[in-house]
Amino acid sequence: MATPDIIVQVKGGTTKVISQPSGTATRLTQLGDVNTTGVTDGDVLTYVAANGDFEFQAQASASGADQFARDKANGAFAKANTANTTADAAFNKANTANVTGQAAFDKANTAIYTAAQIRANISNTTPILYDPTTGIVSLTTVPVAKGGTGQVSYSNGDLLIGNTISGGLDRANLTSGPGIIITNANGKITIDAAVGKTYYLEYGSASDVAPYHKLLSSPSSLAENTIVQAFTTISSFVLMKSFITEPGEPNITLLPPGTYGRHIHATTGGNGHVAQLRIELYKYAANGLETLLRSADSPQFDAVNGVDLLSWNVTDPVGYPLVATDRLLMKMYGTRITGGSGTITITVYTQGTSRASYATTSILGISGSTVTSVAGRVGAVVLNTNDVTENAAGPYYFTAAKVRANISNTTPIRYDSTSGVISHADSGVTAKGYGTAALIPVFVVDAAGHITSVVNTGIVIDASGIGSGVLLVDRGGTGQGLSYANGQLLIGNTISGGLDKATIAQSAPVIVTNLKGSITISHARSGVVALDSYGSGAIIPVFAVDANGHITAVVNTAIAGLSTGVLTTGILPVARGGTGKDATGLANGQLLIGNTVNSGFDLATIAQSAPVIVVVDKGAITVSHARSGVTAATLGGSNRVIGYTVDANGHITATSNVAIDLLDAAAVTTGIIQVARGGTGKDATGIANGQLLIGNTVNSGFDLATIAQSAPIIVTIPGKGAITLSHARSGVVAVDSYGSQAIIPVFAVDANGHLTAVVNTAIGGLATTVLTTGILSVARGGTGKDATGIANGQLLIGNTVNSGFDLATIAQSAPIIVTIPGKGAITLSHARSGVTATTVGTASLIPVITVDDNGHITAISTIAAAAGGLPPATANGQLLIGNTVSGSWDVNTLTQGSGMTIINDKGSITLSTTGGGSNGFGIIQINSLGAAGANVYAEGPNTAFTLIAGNNVVIVGDDTGNTVTISVPVGIMYAGYNGLFNP
C-alpha cells in the first residue's frame, strides 16, 4: 500500500477526513465512483497521489493506523458518527490551525487518557464508595446521623434497638426470659408463653432401670452432686450419664410439638478448655425398647462460664405418640472442642437448690383459664347420662351399657352383652400343628368357611404319575411347558420371580448360533485382510473403528516426511489445531477438557461420585462400582425365599434366606419330572462340570451339553458349577504406551480385526507441506474446523453436543457491548447508564437510586433528610415503631402489660412473665364468692400446676391423676392463675 496523502475513514455509511497534508488542494469529490465491493467497517478511503485516484484499503499498522486507534479511543469517531456539532467544530478548527482546536487535537494525539488515568481523577465522599482500580461506584452503610440505620444485613427476627452508649442502633434479637418462647422467622417474631413440664436430673439416686439415674418431675431433695468426665483428646461426643423418669411418668399419649428447654449447670477445668454438651431425648417402652425422639447441642463453654446456667432450646414441629406405660429417657453426652494437649474435665452440677440442672418439655399442664363444662358447670368436663340427649336427627350418644345392649350375634360368634366381650365358638379341632414335609393336612370346612376337622395324609409322589399341570419354580420345577426352541435356556426373572425361556441375545460383533441341544458363540469377521503388519517408518496406518472398538478397515497412507526437530519452542495453541497446554508435568489420569471461559482446554481428572470409583494410573483410567457390602453366597433353593434390600441406586445392599415350611424336595423319590410338567426331563446324576440344559426343538426338551468355542472366544470350565467365557490373548505385550511424538506404532491385525503384534517405528521425518488434505480433529489435538474463511471476532467455542468446537462470535446482552474493532481483536465494554458523573448526597440530602434488573444504577436523585436524621436514642431498649397517623417512625420502648416483665438493656430487650416459678409455672386458686372468708393462695418456685381448695370448694381426686372433679355447693366458682384472672 502506497503512503497515503489523504485518509478518509468509513464508519456506518458515512465518511470523515482523518488526515490531510498541509497545503494540499485536493478536493474530495466523486466518492460515488470509488469501488466499494467488499468494503467493511474500519477500511480507509485513501487518495494516492502516485496514481491520482481514491481506493478503499484495509487499515495497515503504519502511523495512520495508530492515529486512527488513538482518535477512536478519545471518542472523536463516536462524535463524528452522531454528527455532534461540537466535534465537527473541533475538527474544522483543527484543520484551520485554530489555536484552541489545534491544542485539543494535539492533546488527543499526545495525552490520551487511559481508563486508569480517568479513574484516578475521580474522588468520593461518604456515603458514596469509589474504587479507583475498578472504577466501581457503590453506597456505604448510611449511618444513623445521616438518617440511616448503620446496618448492612439482617437475620430473621433482628430488631433495631437503641444504644445509649454508642448513641446509635444495635441489630439484635429479642431475648427470651423464663416462661417465654421466642420464634424468629422471615419478617415475623412470635412470642409465646411456655407451658410444659420440668424434669430434674438426680445423679445421686439410681433408677429401677440399670445403669440409669432418676429423672424427677419435682426438685430433688438431695444435696448438690456433680458429674465429672475427663477428656484427653479432641473426639466425638462421649456418653456421660443417662436419666429416666419414674414408672408411670409422664402417663400421656402424645408428646406434643413445641419448644423444649435444656438448662444445665456446667463448667470446665480452666479458661480456654472449651467443651460442649448434647442432650438426647428417648421414648423408653415397657419392653425396654429405646426410640430417639430429638437431640440438641449446647453452646460451647469453658471455665469462664463458672457456674452460670447453660440454656438452649430445641424446636420440634412434629410431636410423638406415646402410650401410658412409656417413660422419658435423657442421655447426656460431652465432647472436648479445644484445650491443648493435657486432660480437661467437664463438671455438671445436679440436685441442691442453687445449681440443679433440669429440662423442660411441652407436655401441656392446666392452663388456669376457666373451663366451661356441660349443663352450666365449670371445671373438669364430667359427663353423665343426664347430660346426653338423643334425638332422631342424630348424632347419637350411647353409654357403654346402651351400646352393648344393641349388639347381637349369630353362630359361630359368641357375645356377652354384659361385658361386651365378642368371641368365637370352638370348632372341635384340636389346636396343634398340622402338615410336615411328608404329610399333607386334609381339611373339612363348613358353610361358614370354618375348619371343623383336620387329618394328616402322607405324601406319595411319583414323577411319572404327574400327567397334568406345570411344576412351579417355588416347588422346585421350571414353571415352563413342553415346547422349547433350539438354544433356549431357562433364565431367572426377578420381576416375575421365576424362570423365562429365552435364547442368548447377540450384539455385533458377537454371533450366537443355536443348534439342537448346543449353543455356539463366535466373533464376526471384521473384513480386514490379515497381514503381517500395517504401517512402517514411512507409512501411517489409517484405521476405521466401529462402536464396539473393533477395527473394520485399515488403509496404509504414505508419510511424505517428518522432522520433530523443527518444533523446538512454544506451545501449539487451540486456534492452530494444538492443545494449548504444556503437558510436561502431566499427572496420571489427567484429560484435556474443554473450557468455555478461556476457549481452550484444561488439564483435569474425572471427578467421582458414590457409588462410582475413579482410579487413575499411567495412561489409564478405571471407572468401577463401589462394593455393595453383600457377602458372596448361594441364595435361594427349593425351600428358600430370597429377601433383598435395594438402595436408592437400585443396588442390592443386603440379602437373606427365608425357609419355606411346605413341601420338601425329598418327597420326590422316583421318576423324572418331564419338561411339560415344569421339570428338566433329564437325570443329571452324572452331569459333567460345565454342562448346561440347552433347548432342543427335535425332542422338545433339553440336552445336557457344553458351550462350543470358536476363536478368539475361549470357553473354560474352571470347576464345579462355573463357566468362564474369555477372549484369546493377542500376543501383544502390555506396556504403558505405544507410539509417541516421534514414534508410530505399527500394528498386525488378524481376520477378526484384533491386534496380534505391535512394533514401535521411529518417524523418519515430516514437513508441514505434506499436510495438504483433511482437518485435524479435536480428538487428535486439532480444532476440527477449516478456518480459511474465518471472520473477524470469531472464536473456537466448545460444543458438548458434537464434542468439538464451533466457529462463532460472542453474543452480547445488555448492558454488555461486544465490539470487533479489527483483525484479531475483541472489545467488551459496558453500556453507559445515562447517569451523569457527579457527587450525589450530602449531610442534608439522601441519594435515591434506581437500579435495573442487572443491578446497575440507571438514575440518581436526592430527597431532603429529616432535620438531624433519626432522633438520638435517649433510653435503653428504644425501637423504631411505625406510626400510621404521622406516616413515619416513632422512637419508643415496648409497653409492659399484665403478667409481663420487660427489661431494657444496652442494645437488648428481655421479655418474661410475672409470677410463678422460674419456668412460668404456678398455682391455680379456686374460690367461691358465695360466702365470706379469707382467700387461700400459695405458690412456690419451679412447681407444676397445683389445685388448692378455697372457700366453699370441694375437690375430689388427685390433681396429679387423670380426673379431678370440682364442685361448689354455694355461689359461683372462679379460677385464678397466679392471681391474674381474679374477677
PDB file of N, CA and C in Angstrom, residues 4 103 126 135 137 185 197 227 273 321-322 328 330 364 408 523 544 587 707 789 800 810 844 893 922:
ATOM      1  N   PRO A   4      -0.305   7.153   1.966  1.00  0.00           N
ATOM      2  CA  PRO A   4      -1.475   7.972   1.588  1.00  0.00           C
ATOM      3  C   PRO A   4      -1.207   9.456   1.795  1.00  0.00           C
ATOM      4  N   ALA A 103      -4.781  22.849  19.890  1.00  0.00           N
ATOM      5  CA  ALA A 103      -4.315  22.371  21.199  1.00  0.00           C
ATOM      6  C   ALA A 103      -5.095  21.131  21.620  1.00  0.00           C
ATOM      7  N   THR A 126     -18.530  10.365  51.691  1.00  0.00           N
ATOM      8  CA  THR A 126     -19.495   9.482  52.366  1.00  0.00           C
ATOM      9  C   THR A 126     -20.915   9.976  52.094  1.00  0.00           C
ATOM     10  N   GLY A 135     -13.024   1.275  39.146  1.00  0.00           N
ATOM     11  CA  GLY A 135     -13.964   2.295  38.701  1.00  0.00           C
ATOM     12  C   GLY A 135     -15.377   2.060  39.179  1.00  0.00           C
ATOM     13  N   VAL A 137     -18.589   2.354  41.523  1.00  0.00           N
ATOM     14  CA  VAL A 137     -19.172   3.295  42.473  1.00  0.00           C
ATOM     15  C   VAL A 137     -20.280   2.572  43.221  1.00  0.00           C
ATOM     16  N   ALA A 185     -38.738 -15.715  62.479  1.00  0.00           N
ATOM     17  CA  ALA A 185     -38.978 -16.210  61.121  1.00  0.00           C
ATOM     18  C   ALA A 185     -38.746 -15.065  60.152  1.00  0.00           C
ATOM     19  N   LYS A 197     -43.678 -29.109  81.217  1.00  0.00           N
ATOM     20  CA  LYS A 197     -43.346 -29.831  82.429  1.00  0.00           C
ATOM     21  C   LYS A 197     -41.845 -29.870  82.592  1.00  0.00           C
ATOM     22  N   ILE A 227     -21.283 -34.449  88.262  1.00  0.00           N
ATOM     23  CA  ILE A 227     -20.843 -35.455  87.290  1.00  0.00           C
ATOM     24  C   ILE A 227     -19.542 -34.934  86.692  1.00  0.00           C
ATOM     25  N   HIS A 273     -10.341 -24.115  77.960  1.00  0.00           N
ATOM     26  CA  HIS A 273     -10.706 -25.523  77.844  1.00  0.00           C
ATOM     27  C   HIS A 273     -12.170 -25.579  77.373  1.00  0.00           C
ATOM     28  N   PRO A 321     -46.326 -39.776  69.317  1.00  0.00           N
ATOM     29  CA  PRO A 321     -47.324 -40.522  70.098  1.00  0.00           C
ATOM     30  C   PRO A 321     -46.641 -41.392  71.154  1.00  0.00           C
ATOM     31  N   LEU A 322     -47.263 -41.510  72.325  1.00  0.00           N
ATOM     32  CA  LEU A 322     -46.785 -42.358  73.401  1.00  0.00           C
ATOM     33  C   LEU A 322     -47.930 -43.235  73.884  1.00  0.00           C
ATOM     34  N   LEU A 328     -39.773 -41.346  79.729  1.00  0.00           N
ATOM     35  CA  LEU A 328     -38.845 -40.479  79.024  1.00  0.00           C
ATOM     36  C   LEU A 328     -37.429 -40.757  79.518  1.00  0.00           C
ATOM     37  N   MET A 330     -33.377 -39.373  79.100  1.00  0.00           N
ATOM     38  CA  MET A 330     -32.475 -38.331  78.619  1.00  0.00           C
ATOM     39  C   MET A 330     -31.034 -38.797  78.790  1.00  0.00           C
ATOM     40  N   LEU A 364     -48.517 -30.387  77.990  1.00  0.00           N
ATOM     41  CA  LEU A 364     -49.396 -29.308  78.426  1.00  0.00           C
ATOM     42  C   LEU A 364     -49.911 -29.571  79.825  1.00  0.00           C
ATOM     43  N   SER A 408     -75.887 -57.859  68.803  1.00  0.00           N
ATOM     44  CA  SER A 408     -76.341 -59.257  68.837  1.00  0.00           C
ATOM     45  C   SER A 408     -75.331 -60.119  68.094  1.00  0.00           C
ATOM     46  N   HIS A 523     -17.231 -64.860  17.024  1.00  0.00           N
ATOM     47  CA  HIS A 523     -16.978 -63.435  16.775  1.00  0.00           C
ATOM     48  C   HIS A 523     -17.082 -63.177  15.273  1.00  0.00           C
ATOM     49  N   ALA A 544     -10.352 -47.711  10.646  1.00  0.00           N
ATOM     50  CA  ALA A 544     -11.777 -47.435  10.859  1.00  0.00           C
ATOM     51  C   ALA A 544     -12.226 -48.329  12.006  1.00  0.00           C
ATOM     52  N   ALA A 587      -0.097 -35.298  35.137  1.00  0.00           N
ATOM     53  CA  ALA A 587      -0.302 -36.329  36.160  1.00  0.00           C
ATOM     54  C   ALA A 587      -1.105 -37.483  35.584  1.00  0.00           C
ATOM     55  N   ILE A 707     -20.899 -75.487  26.115  1.00  0.00           N
ATOM     56  CA  ILE A 707     -20.859 -74.414  25.112  1.00  0.00           C
ATOM     57  C   ILE A 707     -19.618 -74.602  24.255  1.00  0.00           C
ATOM     58  N   GLY A 789     -12.077 -19.253   5.947  1.00  0.00           N
ATOM     59  CA  GLY A 789     -12.923 -18.065   5.757  1.00  0.00           C
ATOM     60  C   GLY A 789     -13.373 -17.455   7.058  1.00  0.00           C
ATOM     61  N   THR A 800     -20.711 -29.256  23.506  1.00  0.00           N
ATOM     62  CA  THR A 800     -20.845 -30.584  24.112  1.00  0.00           C
ATOM     63  C   THR A 800     -21.705 -31.510  23.265  1.00  0.00           C
ATOM     64  N   ILE A 810     -18.932 -13.854  20.014  1.00  0.00           N
ATOM     65  CA  ILE A 810     -19.529 -13.699  21.343  1.00  0.00           C
ATOM     66  C   ILE A 810     -20.802 -12.881  21.209  1.00  0.00           C
ATOM     67  N   SER A 844     -27.480  16.730  54.254  1.00  0.00           N
ATOM     68  CA  SER A 844     -28.913  17.035  54.312  1.00  0.00           C
ATOM     69  C   SER A 844     -29.683  16.444  53.149  1.00  0.00           C
ATOM     70  N   THR A 893     -40.145   2.730  73.556  1.00  0.00           N
ATOM     71  CA  THR A 893     -39.868   1.421  74.144  1.00  0.00           C
ATOM     72  C   THR A 893     -41.160   0.613  74.168  1.00  0.00           C
ATOM     73  N   GLY A 922     -47.107 -22.128  88.135  1.00  0.00           N
ATOM     74  CA  GLY A 922     -47.690 -21.510  89.314  1.00  0.00           C
ATOM     75  C   GLY A 922     -48.821 -22.321  89.888  1.00  0.00           C
TER      76      GLY A 922
END
